[in-house]
Coordinates of C-alpha atoms and ligand atoms in Angstrom, one line a residue:
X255 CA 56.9 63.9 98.9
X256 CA 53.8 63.6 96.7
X257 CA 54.0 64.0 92.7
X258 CA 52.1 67.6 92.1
X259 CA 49.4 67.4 90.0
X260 CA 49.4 63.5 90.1
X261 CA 46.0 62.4 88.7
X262 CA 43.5 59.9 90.6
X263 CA 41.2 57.7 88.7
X264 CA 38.2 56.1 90.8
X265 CA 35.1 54.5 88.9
X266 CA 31.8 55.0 90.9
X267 CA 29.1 53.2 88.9
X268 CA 26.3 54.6 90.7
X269 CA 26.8 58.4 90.0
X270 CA 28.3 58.4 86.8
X271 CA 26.7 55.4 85.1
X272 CA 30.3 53.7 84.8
X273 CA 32.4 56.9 84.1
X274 CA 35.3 58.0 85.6
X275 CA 35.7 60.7 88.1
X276 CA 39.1 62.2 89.2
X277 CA 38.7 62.9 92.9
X278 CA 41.1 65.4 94.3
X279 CA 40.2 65.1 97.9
X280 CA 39.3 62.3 100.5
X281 CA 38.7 62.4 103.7
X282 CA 37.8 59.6 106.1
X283 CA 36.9 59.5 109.4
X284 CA 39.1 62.8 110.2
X285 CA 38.8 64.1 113.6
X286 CA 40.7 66.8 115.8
X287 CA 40.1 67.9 119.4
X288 CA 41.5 71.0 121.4
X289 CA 41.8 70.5 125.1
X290 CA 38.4 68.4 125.3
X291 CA 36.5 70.4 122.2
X292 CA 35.3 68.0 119.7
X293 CA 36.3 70.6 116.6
X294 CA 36.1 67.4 114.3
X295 CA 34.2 64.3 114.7
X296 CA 34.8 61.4 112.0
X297 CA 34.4 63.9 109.1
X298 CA 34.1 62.0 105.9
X299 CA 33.5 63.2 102.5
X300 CA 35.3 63.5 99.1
X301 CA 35.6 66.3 96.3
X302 CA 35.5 65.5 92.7
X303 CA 38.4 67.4 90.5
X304 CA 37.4 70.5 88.7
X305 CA 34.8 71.4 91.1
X306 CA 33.6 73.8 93.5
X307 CA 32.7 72.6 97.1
X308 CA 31.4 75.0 99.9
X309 CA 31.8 73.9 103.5
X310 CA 28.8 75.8 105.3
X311 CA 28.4 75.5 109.1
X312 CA 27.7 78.0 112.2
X313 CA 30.7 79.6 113.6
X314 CA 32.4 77.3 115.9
X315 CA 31.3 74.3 113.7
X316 CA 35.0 73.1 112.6
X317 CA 34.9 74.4 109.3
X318 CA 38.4 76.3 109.4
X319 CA 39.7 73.5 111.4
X320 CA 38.7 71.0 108.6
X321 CA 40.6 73.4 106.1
X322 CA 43.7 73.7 108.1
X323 CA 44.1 69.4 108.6
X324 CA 44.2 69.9 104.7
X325 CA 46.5 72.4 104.6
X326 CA 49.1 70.9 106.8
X327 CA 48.8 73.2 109.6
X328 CA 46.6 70.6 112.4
X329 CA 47.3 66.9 112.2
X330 CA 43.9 65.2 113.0
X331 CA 43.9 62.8 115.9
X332 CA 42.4 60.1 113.9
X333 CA 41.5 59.7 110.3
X334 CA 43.1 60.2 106.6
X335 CA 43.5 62.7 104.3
X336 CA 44.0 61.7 100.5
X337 CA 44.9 64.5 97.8
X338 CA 44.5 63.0 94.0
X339 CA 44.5 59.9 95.3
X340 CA 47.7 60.0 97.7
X341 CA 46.7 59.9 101.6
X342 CA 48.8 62.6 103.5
X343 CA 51.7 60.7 104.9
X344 CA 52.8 64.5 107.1
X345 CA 50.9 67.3 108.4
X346 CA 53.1 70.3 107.3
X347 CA 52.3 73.3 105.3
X348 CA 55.2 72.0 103.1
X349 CA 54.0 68.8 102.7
X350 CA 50.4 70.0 101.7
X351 CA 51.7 72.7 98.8
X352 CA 54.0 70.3 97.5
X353 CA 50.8 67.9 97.4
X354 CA 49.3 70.7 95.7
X355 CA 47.3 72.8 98.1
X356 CA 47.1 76.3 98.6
X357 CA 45.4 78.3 101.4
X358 CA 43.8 81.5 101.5
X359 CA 43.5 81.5 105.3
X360 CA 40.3 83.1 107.0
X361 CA 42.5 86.5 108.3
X362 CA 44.4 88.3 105.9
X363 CA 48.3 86.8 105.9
X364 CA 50.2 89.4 104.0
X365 CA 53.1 91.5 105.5
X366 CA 51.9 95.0 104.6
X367 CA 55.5 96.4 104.7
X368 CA 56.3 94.4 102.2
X369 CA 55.8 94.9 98.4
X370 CA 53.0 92.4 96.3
X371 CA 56.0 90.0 94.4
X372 CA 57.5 89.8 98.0
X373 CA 54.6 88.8 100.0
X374 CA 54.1 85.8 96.6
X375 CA 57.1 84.6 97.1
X376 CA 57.9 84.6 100.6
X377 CA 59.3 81.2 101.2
X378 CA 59.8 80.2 98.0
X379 CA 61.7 82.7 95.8
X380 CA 62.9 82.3 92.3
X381 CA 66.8 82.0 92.6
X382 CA 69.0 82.6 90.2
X383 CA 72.1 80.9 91.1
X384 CA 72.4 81.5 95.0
X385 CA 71.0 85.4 94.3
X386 CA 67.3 86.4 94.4
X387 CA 66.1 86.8 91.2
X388 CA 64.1 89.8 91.5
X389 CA 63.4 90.6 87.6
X390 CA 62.1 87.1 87.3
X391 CA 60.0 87.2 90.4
X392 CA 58.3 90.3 89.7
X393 CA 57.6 89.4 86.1
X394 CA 55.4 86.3 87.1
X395 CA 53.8 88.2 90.3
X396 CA 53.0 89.9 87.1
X397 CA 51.1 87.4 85.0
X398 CA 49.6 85.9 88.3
X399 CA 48.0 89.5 89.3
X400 CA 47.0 89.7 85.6
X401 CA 44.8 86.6 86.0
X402 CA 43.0 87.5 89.4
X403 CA 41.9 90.8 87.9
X404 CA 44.6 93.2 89.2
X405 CA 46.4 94.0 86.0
X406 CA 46.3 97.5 87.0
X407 CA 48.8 96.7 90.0
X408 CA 52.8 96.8 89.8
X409 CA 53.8 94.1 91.8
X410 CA 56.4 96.6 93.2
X411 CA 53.4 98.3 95.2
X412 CA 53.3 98.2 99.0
X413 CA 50.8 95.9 100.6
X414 CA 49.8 98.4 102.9
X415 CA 48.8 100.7 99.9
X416 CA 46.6 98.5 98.6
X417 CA 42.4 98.2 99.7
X418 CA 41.6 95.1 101.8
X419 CA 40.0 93.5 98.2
X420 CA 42.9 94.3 96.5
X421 CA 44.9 92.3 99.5
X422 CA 42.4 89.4 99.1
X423 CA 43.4 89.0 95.5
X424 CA 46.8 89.1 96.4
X425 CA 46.5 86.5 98.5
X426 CA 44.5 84.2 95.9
X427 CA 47.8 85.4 93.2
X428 CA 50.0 83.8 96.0
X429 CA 48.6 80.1 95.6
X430 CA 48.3 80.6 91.8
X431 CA 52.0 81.1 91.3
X432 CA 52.7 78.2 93.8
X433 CA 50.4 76.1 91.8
X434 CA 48.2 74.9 93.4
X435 CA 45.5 72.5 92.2
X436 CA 43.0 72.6 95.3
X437 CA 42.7 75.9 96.4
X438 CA 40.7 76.7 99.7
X439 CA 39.6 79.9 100.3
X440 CA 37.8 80.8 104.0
X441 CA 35.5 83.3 104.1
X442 CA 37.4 85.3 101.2
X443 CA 34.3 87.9 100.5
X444 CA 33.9 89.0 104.2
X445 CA 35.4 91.8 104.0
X446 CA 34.8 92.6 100.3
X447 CA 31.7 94.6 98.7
X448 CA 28.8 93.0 96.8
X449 CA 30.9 94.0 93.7
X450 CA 34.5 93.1 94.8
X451 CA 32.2 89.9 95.6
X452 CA 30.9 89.6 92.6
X453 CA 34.3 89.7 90.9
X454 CA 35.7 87.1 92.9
X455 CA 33.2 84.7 92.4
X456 CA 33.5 85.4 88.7
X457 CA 37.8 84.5 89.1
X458 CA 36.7 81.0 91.2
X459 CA 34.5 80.0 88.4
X460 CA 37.0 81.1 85.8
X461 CA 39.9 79.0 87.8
X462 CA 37.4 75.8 87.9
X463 CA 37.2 76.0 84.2
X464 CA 40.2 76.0 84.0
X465 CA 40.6 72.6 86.1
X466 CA 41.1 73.9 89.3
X467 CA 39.2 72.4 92.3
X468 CA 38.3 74.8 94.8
X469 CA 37.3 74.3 98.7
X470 CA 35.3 77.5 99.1
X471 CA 33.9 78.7 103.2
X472 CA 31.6 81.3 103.4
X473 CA 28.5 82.5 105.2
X474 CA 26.6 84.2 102.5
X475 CA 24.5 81.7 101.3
X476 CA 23.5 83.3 98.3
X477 CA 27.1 83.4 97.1
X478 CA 27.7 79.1 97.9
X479 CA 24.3 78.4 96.2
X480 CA 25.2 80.6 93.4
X481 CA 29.0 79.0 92.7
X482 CA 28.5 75.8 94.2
X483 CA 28.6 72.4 92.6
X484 CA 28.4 70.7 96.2
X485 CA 27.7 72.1 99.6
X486 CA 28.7 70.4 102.4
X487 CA 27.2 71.0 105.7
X488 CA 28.9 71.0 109.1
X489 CA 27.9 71.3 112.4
X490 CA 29.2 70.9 116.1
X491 CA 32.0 69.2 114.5
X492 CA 29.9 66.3 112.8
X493 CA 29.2 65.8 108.8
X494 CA 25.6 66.3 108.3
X495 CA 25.3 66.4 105.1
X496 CA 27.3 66.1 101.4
X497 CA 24.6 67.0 98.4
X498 CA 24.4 68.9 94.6
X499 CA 24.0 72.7 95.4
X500 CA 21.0 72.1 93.1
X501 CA 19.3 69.8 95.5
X502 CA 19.3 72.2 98.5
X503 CA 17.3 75.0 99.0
X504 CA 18.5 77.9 101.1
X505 CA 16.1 77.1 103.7
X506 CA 17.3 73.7 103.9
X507 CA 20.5 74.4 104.0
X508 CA 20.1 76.8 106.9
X509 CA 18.2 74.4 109.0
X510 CA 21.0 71.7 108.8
X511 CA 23.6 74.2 109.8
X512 CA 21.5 75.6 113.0
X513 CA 19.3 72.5 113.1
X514 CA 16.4 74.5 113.1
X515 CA 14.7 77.3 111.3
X516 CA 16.0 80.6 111.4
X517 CA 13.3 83.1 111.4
X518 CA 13.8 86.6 109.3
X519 CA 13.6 90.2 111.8
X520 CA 10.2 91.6 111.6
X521 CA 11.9 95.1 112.3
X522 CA 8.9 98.1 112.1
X523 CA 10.2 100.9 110.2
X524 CA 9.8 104.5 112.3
X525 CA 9.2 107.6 110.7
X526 CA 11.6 109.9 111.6
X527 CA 11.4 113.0 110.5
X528 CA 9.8 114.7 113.6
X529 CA 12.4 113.2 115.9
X530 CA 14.6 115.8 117.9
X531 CA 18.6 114.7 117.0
X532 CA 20.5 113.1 119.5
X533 CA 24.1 113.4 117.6
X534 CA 25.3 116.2 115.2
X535 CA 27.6 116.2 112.9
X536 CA 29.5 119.5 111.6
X537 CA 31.6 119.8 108.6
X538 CA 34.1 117.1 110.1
X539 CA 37.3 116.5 108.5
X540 CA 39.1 113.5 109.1
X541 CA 42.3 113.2 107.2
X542 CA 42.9 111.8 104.7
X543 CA 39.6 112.0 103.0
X544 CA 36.7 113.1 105.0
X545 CA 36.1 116.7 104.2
X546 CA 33.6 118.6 106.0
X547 CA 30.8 115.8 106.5
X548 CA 27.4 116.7 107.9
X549 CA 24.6 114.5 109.1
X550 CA 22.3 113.9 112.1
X551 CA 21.2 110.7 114.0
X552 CA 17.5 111.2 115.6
X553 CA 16.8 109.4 118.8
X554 CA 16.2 105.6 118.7
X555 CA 16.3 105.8 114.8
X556 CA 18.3 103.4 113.1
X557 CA 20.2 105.3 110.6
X558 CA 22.0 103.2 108.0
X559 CA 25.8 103.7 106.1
X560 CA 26.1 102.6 102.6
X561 CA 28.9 102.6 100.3
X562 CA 31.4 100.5 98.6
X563 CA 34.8 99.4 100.6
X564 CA 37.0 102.5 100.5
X565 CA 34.2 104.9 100.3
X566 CA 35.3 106.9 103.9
X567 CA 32.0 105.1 105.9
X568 CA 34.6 103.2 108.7
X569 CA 36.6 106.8 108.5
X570 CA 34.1 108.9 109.2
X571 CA 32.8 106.8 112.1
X572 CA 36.4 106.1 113.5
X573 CA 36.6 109.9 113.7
X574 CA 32.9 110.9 115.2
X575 CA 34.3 108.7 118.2
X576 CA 37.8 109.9 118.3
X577 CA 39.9 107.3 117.6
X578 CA 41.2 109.1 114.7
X579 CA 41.6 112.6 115.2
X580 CA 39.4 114.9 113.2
X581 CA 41.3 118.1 111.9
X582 CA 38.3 120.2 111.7
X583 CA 34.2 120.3 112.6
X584 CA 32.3 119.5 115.5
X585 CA 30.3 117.1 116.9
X586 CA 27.0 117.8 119.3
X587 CA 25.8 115.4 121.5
X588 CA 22.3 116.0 122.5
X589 CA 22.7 119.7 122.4
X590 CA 26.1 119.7 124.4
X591 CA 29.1 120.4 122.0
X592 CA 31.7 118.1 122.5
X593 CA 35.7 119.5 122.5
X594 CA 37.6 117.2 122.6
X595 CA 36.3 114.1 120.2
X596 CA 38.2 110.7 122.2
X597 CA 37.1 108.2 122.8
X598 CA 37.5 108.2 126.3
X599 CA 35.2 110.9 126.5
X600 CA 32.7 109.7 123.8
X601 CA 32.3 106.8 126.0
X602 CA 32.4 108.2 129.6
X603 CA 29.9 111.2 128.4
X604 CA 26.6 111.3 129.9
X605 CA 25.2 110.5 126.4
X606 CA 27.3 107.5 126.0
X607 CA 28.6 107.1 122.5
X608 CA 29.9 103.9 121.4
X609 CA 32.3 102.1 117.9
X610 CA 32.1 98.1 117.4
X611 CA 35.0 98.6 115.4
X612 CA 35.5 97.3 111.6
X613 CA 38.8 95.6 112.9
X614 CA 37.2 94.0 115.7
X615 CA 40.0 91.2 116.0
X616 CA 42.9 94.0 116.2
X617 CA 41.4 96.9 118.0
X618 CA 38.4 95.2 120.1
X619 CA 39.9 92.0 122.0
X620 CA 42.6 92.1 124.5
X621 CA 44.5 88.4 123.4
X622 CA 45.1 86.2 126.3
X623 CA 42.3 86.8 128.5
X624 CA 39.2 85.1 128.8
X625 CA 36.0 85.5 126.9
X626 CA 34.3 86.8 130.3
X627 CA 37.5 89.2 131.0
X628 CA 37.1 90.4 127.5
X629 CA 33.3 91.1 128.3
X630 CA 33.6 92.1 132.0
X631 CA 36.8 94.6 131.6
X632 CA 34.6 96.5 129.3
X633 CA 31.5 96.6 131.9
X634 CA 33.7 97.4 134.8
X635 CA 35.9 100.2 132.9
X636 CA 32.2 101.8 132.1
X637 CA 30.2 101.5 135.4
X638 CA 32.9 102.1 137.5
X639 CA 32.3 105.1 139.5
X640 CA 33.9 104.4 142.7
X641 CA 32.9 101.5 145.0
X642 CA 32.6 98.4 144.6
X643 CA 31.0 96.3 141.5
X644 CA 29.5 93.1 142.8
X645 CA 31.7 89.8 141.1
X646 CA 28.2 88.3 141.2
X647 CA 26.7 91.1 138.5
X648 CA 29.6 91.4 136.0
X649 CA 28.9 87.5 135.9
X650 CA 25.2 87.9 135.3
X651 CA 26.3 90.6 132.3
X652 CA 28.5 87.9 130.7
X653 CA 26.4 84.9 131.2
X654 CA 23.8 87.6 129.7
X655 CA 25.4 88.7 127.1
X656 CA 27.8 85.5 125.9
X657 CA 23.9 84.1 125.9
X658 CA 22.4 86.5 123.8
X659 CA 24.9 86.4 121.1
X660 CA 25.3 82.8 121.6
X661 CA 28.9 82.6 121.9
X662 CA 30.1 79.1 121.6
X663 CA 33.0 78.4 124.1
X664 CA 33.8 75.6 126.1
X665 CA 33.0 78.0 129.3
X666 CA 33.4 81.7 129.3
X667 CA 36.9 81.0 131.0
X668 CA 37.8 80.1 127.6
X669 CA 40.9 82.4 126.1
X670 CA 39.6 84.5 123.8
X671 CA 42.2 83.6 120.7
X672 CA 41.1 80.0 120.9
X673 CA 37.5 81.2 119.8
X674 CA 36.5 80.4 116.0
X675 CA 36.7 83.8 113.7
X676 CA 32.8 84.3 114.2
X677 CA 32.5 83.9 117.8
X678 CA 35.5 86.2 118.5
X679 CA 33.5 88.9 116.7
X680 CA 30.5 87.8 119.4
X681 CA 32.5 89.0 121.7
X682 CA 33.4 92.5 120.6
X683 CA 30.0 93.2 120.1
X684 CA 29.0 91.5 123.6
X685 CA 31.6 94.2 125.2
X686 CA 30.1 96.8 123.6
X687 CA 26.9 95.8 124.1
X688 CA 27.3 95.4 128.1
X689 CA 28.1 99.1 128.7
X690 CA 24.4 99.9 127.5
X691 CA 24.9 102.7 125.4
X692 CA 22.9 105.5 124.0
X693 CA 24.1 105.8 121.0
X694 CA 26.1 102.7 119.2
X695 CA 27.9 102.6 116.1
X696 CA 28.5 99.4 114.6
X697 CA 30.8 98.9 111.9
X698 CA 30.1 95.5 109.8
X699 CA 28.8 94.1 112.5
X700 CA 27.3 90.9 111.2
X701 CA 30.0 89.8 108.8
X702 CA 31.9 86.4 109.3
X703 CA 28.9 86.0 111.2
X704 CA 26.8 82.8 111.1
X705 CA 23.1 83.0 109.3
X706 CA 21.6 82.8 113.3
X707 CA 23.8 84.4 115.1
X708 CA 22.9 86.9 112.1
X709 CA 19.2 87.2 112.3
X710 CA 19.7 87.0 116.3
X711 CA 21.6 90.5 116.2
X712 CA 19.1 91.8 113.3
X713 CA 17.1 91.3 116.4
X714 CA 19.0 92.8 118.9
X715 CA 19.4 96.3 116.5
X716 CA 15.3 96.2 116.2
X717 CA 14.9 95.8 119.7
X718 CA 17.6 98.7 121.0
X719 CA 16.0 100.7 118.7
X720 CA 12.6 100.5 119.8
X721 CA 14.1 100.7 123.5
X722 CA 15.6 103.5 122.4
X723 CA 19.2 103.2 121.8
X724 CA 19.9 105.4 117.9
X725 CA 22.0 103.3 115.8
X726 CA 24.4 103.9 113.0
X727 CA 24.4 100.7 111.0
X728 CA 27.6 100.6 108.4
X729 CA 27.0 97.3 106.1
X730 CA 28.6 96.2 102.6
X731 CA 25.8 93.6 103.1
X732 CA 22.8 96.2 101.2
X733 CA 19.9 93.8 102.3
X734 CA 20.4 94.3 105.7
X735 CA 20.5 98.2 105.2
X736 CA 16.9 97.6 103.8
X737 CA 15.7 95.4 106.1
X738 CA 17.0 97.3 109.3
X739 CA 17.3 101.1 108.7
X740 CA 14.6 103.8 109.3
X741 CA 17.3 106.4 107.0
X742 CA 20.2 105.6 104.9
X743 CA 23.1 107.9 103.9
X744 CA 25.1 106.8 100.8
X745 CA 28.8 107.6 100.8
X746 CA 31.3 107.4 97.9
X747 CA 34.8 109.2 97.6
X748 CA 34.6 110.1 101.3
X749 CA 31.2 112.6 100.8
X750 CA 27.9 112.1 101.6
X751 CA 26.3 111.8 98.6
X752 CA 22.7 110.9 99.0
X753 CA 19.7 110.4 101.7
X754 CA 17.2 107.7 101.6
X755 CA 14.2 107.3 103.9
X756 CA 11.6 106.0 102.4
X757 CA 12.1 103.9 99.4
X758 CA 15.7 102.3 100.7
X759 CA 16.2 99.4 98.3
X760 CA 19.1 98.0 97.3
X761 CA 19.7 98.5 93.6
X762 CA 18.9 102.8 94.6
X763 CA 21.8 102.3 97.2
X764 CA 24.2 100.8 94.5
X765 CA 22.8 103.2 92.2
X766 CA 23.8 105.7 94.0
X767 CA 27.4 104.5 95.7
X768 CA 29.0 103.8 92.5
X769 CA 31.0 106.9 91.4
X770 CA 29.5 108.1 87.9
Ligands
ATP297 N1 43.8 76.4 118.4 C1 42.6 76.1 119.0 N2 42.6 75.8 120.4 C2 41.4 75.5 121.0 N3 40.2 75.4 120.4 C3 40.2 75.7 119.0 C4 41.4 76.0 118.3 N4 41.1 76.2 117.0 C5 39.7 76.0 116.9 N5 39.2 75.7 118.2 C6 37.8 75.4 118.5 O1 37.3 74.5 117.5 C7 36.0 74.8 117.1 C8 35.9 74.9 115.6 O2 36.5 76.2 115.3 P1 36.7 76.6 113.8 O3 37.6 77.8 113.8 O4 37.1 75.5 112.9 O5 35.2 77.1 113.4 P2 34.6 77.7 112.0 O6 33.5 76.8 111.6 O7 35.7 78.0 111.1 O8 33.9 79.0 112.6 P3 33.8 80.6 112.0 O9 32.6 80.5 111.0 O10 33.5 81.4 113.2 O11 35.1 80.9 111.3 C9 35.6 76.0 117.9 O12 34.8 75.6 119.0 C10 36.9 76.6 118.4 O13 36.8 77.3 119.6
MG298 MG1 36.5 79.8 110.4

């Protein structure tokens, strides 16, 4: 096993006019394929100590895969790995902390039965003896929640108690206390606000001050070019380039990942205030906090949700289409009151409502099928009304709609699970997508999502809009509220709090969703 800590000292005359740099990571030549998919091809690169490096590529384009060879968890097929100097002799998750790694993988790992000093030290507890020392554990969980910002937090809480940026800190506590020296983090903002962003990008520059080098995946661009020393771009598997985040401009950087330029939406605002509703919402109540919320969506408007994470937006919506229960209210779609809020009937009514869950991975994929089952189930559960459906047009609907997001598989036969992060998100929305609704709700539906596959569903939303389809867009991501919705509605504390329709910028929306 490798020394922790252990320091390397390489001289490269050229960049540092004879100084020395201490490298932390090297890779050469590192490739890894899955059953004929080049994930990796001859990567090569190397991260100076003390720094921060962003790994930017579409989805699909082996960034997590690159993480995990480092991590122990894949062994490439060919190529090394060094860590301060020492080449990876083992691919284990054991071999890799003890070299002084630590993961923050790209799904949330914590058991949320389990309290916050349990989940840090799962694997590796303090003993005492042959006992558990518990006092001792919890007392560093401590000092380690202290230093990511969540002092507030005993570290006797439950996981499951805590909000999904809380859990995200956690996780970042968890490779602190095992000490790790390069920590990689994938994608840890998606799911966090611009503020609970903001923070965490403070902590990662605090932790590189402090001599920490940091691997950092993400696809907000603004964020990498913001905190990055170096970028490094991916794509298809192949190094394309390795530069100083101050020699790459946003656009550059974009074309290298697509390799091409990725054009901005030019969605036309409608005016809608003369526009008859199609769905309306009565003093709902959905426990625990949404109390009595009112609001209407107008035919083929787009009509936007802000708020920061925990305000009640991905409540509210999981209760207009049933899949939590409201305890109170109604709901009217296009003038015919609805009963029974399920979704069964939300989506088999003749106005046909439809949720792109937050939780796509948990509550929109069935695991083990194919990418076209996953699409095709969907279409066939919604068109079905007796008789037959042609084999020949549920393929058209996935080649269709696997197109349109641009879903990268090996074939649509691929399974599902295999799929990178992103692209399994393509396919929830393709499902949803494929039983051409009249009304769609999407919640998040662009985050973990590459910067094309991005601006191509900015286009999709314009375009169902002006076909008609009304939309309720929920986003922590406030420029695309702006650049999208006709109406906004600002939530905080699970209420409604404010309605914006003409002037919808993005410091009024923050102004308004933070909590005096
Ligand atoms: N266990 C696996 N089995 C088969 N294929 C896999 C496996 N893991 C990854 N892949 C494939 O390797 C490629 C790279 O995936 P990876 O998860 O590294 O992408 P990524 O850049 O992290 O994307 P995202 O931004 O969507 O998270 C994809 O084509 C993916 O389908
Ligand atoms: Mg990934």
């Amino acid at each position: 096993m490798p020394k922790k800590n252990q320091k390397y000292v390489y001289k490269n005359e050229e960049e540092t006019n004879g100084g020395d740099i201490v490298v932390a990571l090297e890779l050469k030549d590192v490739s890894k394929s899955f059953a004929g998919i080049h994930a990796l091809k001859d990567i090569t690169f190397s991260v100076e100590a003390g720094q921060i490096c962003s790994i930017v590529g579409e989805n699909g384009a082996g960034k997590s895969t690159l993480m995990r060879v480092i991590a122990g968890a894949h062994a490439p097929d060919t190529g090394t790995v060094k860590i301060c100097g020492k080449q990876m002799t083992e691919f284990t998750p054991s071999y890799a902390q003890a070299s002084g790694v630590g993961i923050v993988y790209q799904e949330l790992s914590l058991i949320p039965e389990m309290s916050v000093y349990e989940n840090i030290y799962l694997g590796h507890p303090i003993l005492r003896g042959i006992l558990y020392d518990h006092k001792a554990m919890a007392e560093k969980c401590r000092e380690a929640l202290g230093e990511v910002g969540l002092g507030n937090i005993s570290p006797h809480s439950m996981i499951k108690d805590l909000s999904v940026a809380q859990q995200q800190l956690v996780e970042i506590a968890r490779v602190l206390v095992a000490e790790a020296s390069i920590l990689i983090m994938d994608e840890p903002t998606s799911s966090l606000s611009e503020q609970d962003s903001s923070r965490l990008l403070r902590l990662l520059t605090e932790l590189k001050d402090k001599g920490k080098t940091i691997l950092y995946i993400s696809h907000r661009l603004n964020e990498v070019q913001q905190i990055s020393d170096t970028i490094v771009v991916l794509r298809d598997g192949n190094f394309i380039e390795h530069n100083l985040a101050k020699n790459l401009k946003h656009r550059e950087i974009i074309e290298m990942m697509v390799g091409k330029a990725v054009d901005r939406v030019d969605h036309m605002k409608k005016d809608t205030t003369g526009l008859p509703a199609i769905l309306s919402v009565q003093n709902l109540c959905v426990k625990p906090r949404i109390k009595n919320a009112s609001f209407e969506l107008k035919k083929g408007e787009v009509l936007g949700f802000a708020g920061l994470v925990g305000a009640g937006r991905s409540e509210l919506m999981r209760g207009v289409f049933g899949v939590d229960k409201p305890t109170g209210g109604s709901l009217v779609l296009n003038g015919k009151k609805i009963r029974h809020i399920t979704p069964a009937a939300m989506l088999k009514n003749e106005t046909r409502l439809c949720l792109v869950p937050e939780n796509r991975k948990e509550e929109g994929l069935i695991f083990g099928k194919s990418v076209g089952e996953n699409i095709a189930i969907t279409y066939r559960n919604f068109n079905y009304k007796g008789g037959l459906i042609k084999k020949g047009l549920e393929d058209d609907v996935v080649r269709e709609y696997s197109g349109k997001l641009q879903i990268k598989c090996s074939s649509t036969d691929q399974c599902v699970e295999d799929l990178s992060g992103g692209n399994q998100q393509k396919v929830v929305l393709a499902k949803m997508l494929s039983t051409k609704p009249d009304i769609l709700i999407l919640d998040e539906p662009t985050r973990g999502i590459d910067v094309g596959a991005k601006a191509e569903i900015h286009k999709i939303i314009s375009q169902l809009s002006k076909e008609g389809v009304s939309i309720i867009l929920v986003s922590s991501e406030l420029s695309e509220l702006a650049l999208l919705c006709d109406r906004v509605l600002v939530m905080s504390d699970g209420k409604i709090v404010a309605e914006m329709d003409r002037e919808i910028t993005e410091s009024a929306m923050l102004k308004e969703a933070i909590p005096c």
